[in-house]
Short mmCIF file of C-alpha atoms in Angstrom, two decimals:
data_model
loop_
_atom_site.label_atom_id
_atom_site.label_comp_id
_atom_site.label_asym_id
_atom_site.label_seq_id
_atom_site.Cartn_x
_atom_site.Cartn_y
_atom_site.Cartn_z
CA UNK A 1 0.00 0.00 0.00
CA UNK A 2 2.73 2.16 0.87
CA UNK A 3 4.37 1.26 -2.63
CA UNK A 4 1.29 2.27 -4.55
CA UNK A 5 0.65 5.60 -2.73
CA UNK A 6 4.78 6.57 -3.28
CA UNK A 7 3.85 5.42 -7.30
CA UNK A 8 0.94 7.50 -7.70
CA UNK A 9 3.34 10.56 -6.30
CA UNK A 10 6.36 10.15 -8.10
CA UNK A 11 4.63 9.20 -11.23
CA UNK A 12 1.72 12.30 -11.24
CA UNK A 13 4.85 14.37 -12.26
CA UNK A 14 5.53 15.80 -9.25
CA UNK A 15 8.62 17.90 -8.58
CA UNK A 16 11.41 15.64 -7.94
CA UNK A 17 12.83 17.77 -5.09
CA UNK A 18 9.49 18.67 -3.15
CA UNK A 19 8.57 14.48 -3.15
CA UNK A 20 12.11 14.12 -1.68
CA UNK A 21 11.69 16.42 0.94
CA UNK A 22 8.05 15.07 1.69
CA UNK A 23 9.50 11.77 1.69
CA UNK A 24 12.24 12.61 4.35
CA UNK A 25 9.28 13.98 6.34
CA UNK A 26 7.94 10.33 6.66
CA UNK A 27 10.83 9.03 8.29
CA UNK A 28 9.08 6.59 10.54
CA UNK A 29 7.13 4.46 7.73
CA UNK A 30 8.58 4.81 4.10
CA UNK A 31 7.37 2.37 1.11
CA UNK A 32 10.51 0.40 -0.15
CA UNK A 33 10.09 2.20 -3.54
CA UNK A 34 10.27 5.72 -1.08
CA UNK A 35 13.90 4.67 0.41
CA UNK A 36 15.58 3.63 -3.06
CA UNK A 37 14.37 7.09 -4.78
CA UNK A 38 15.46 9.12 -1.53
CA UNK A 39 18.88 7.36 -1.65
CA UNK A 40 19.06 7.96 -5.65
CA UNK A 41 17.96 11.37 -4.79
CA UNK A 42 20.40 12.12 -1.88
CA UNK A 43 23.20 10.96 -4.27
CA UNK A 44 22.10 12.79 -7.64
CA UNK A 45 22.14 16.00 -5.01
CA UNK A 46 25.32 15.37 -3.25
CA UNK A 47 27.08 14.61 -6.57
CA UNK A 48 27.54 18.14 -8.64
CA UNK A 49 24.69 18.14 -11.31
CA UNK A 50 27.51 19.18 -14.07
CA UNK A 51 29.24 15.79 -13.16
CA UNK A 52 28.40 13.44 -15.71
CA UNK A 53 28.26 10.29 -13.27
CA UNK A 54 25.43 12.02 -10.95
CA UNK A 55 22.81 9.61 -12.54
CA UNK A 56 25.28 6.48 -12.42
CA UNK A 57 25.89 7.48 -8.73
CA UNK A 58 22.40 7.69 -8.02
CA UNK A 59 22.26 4.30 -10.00
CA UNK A 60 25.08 2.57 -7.66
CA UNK A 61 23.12 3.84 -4.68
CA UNK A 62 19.60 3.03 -5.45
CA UNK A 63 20.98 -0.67 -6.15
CA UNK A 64 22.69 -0.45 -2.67
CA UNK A 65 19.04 0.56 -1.28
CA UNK A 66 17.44 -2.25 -3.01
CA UNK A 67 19.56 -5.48 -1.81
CA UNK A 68 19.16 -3.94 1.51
CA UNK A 69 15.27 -3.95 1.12
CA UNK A 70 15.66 -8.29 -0.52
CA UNK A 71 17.68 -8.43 2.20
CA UNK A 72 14.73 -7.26 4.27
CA UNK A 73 11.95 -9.12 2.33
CA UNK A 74 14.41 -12.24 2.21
CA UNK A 75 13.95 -13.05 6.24
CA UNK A 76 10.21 -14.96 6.18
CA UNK A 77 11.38 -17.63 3.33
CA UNK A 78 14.34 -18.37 5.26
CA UNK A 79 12.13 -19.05 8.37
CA UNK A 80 9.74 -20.61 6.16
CA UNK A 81 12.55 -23.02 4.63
CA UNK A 82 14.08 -24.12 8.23
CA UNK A 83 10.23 -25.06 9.35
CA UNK A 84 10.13 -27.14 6.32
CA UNK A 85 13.53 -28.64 6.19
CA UNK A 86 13.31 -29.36 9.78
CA UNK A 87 10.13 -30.99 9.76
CA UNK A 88 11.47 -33.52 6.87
CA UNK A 89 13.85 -34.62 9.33
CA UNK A 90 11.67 -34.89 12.50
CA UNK A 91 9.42 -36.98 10.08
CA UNK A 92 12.56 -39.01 8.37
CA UNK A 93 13.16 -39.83 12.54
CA UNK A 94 9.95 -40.79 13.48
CA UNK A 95 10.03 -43.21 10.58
CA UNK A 96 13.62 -44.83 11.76
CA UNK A 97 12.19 -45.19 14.98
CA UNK A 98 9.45 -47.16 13.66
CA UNK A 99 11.37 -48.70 11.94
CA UNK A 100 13.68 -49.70 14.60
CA UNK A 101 10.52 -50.84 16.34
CA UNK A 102 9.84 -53.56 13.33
CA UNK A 103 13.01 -54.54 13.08
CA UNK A 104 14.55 -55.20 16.73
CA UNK A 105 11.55 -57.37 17.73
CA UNK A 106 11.31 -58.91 14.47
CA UNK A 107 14.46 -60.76 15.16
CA UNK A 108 13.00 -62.25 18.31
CA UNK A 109 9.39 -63.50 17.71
CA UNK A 110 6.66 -60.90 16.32
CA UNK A 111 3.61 -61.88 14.71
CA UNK A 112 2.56 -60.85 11.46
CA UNK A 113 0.08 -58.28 13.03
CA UNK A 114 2.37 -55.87 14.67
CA UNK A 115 4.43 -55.91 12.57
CA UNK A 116 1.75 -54.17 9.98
CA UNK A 117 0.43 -51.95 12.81
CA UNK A 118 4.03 -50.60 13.17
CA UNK A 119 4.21 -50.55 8.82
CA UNK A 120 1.21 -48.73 8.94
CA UNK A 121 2.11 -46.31 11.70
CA UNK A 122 5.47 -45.63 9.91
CA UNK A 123 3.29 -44.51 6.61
CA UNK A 124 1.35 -42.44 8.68
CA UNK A 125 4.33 -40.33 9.34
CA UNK A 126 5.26 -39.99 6.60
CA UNK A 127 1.95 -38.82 5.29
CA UNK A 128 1.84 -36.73 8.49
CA UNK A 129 5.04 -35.05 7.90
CA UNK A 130 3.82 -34.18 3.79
CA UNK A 131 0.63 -32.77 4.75
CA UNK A 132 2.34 -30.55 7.36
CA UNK A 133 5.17 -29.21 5.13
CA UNK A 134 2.97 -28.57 2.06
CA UNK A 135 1.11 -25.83 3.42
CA UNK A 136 4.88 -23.81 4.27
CA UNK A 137 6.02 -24.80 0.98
CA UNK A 138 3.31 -23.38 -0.93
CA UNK A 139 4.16 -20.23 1.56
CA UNK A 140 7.46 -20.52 0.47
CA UNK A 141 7.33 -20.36 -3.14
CA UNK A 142 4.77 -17.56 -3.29
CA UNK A 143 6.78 -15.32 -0.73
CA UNK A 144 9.61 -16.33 -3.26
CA UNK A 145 7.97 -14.67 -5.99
CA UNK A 146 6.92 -11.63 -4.32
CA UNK A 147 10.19 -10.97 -3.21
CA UNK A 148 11.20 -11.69 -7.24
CA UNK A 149 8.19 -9.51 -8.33
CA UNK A 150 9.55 -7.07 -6.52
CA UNK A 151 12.99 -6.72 -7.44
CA UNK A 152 11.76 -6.77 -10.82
CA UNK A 153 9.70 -3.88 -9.92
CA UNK A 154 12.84 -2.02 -8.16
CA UNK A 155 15.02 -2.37 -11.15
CA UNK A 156 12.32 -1.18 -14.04
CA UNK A 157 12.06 1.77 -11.74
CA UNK A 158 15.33 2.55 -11.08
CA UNK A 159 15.94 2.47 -14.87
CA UNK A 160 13.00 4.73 -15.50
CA UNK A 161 14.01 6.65 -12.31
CA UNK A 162 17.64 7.21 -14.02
CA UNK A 163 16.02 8.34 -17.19
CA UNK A 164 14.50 11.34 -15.72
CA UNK A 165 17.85 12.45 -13.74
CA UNK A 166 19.65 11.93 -17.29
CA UNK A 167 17.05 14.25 -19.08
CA UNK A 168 17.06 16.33 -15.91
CA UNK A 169 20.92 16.65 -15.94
CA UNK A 170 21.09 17.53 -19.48
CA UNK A 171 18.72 20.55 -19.46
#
């Protein structure tokens, strides 16, 4: 939401210097999108506007700005992926157990019945442990591709952000 209302601004044509200093006013909640154009504007300011690297330096910072913000985004899938590696393994170890369970009384005397009660309960955790994990990998992948939607979305506007300081620069 904060994304869309920054958008709206930046693209309504508003003057690049009044949406910076509106934007530094908001220091408490800023959009993603808001920090990488205050960092390419901070740099395209700093750097003297006859200097024909100001838009390249406000390039190199707005790309700092962004792998800060995937860094950011990048927290929850990690999270996500230890809850589902993790429970792989607590499921792989429930199965050995049962599986220890078959085997170690098997070489003694077992009937034929427990031994299917303990087959059966070792399928059951295993079905246990897929129905669990599905639901956090479906979380997984789609938090995956938000976080890729938006880095696409960074970069097209940092490219159409550098356009303007280029035709800004040269007028």
């Amino acid at each position: 939401m904060l994304d869309d209302n920054f958008k709206k601004q930046f693209w309504s044509g508003a003057n690049l210097i009044n949406l910076q200093k509106k934007n530094q006013n908001n220091r408490n909640v800023k959009a993603p999108l808001a920090k990488i154009f205050e960092a390419g504007m901070i740099e395209f300011t700093k750097t003297n506007l006859s200097n024909n690297n100001a838009p390249k330096n406000s390039e190199r910072a707005m790309k700092s700005m962004v792998d800060n913000e995937i860094k950011v985004l990048n927290k929850l899938p990690r999270i996500l992926y230890l809850l589902i590696s993790s429970s792989y393994y607590v499921g792989m170890l429930g199965v050995l157990y049962k599986s220890l369970g078959i085997a170690i009384p098997y070489m003694t005397s077992v009937t034929i019945d427990v031994f299917i009660d303990n087959i059966l309960e070792s399928i059951l955790l295993i079905i246990i442990t897929i129905i669990f994990t599905f639901p956090f990998e479906i979380a997984y992948k789609h938090i995956n591709d938000m976080i890729y939607d938006y880095l696409r979305e960074f970069n097209i506007f940092i490219k159409e952000f550098i356009n303007i300081l280029e035709r800004q620069k040269n007028n």
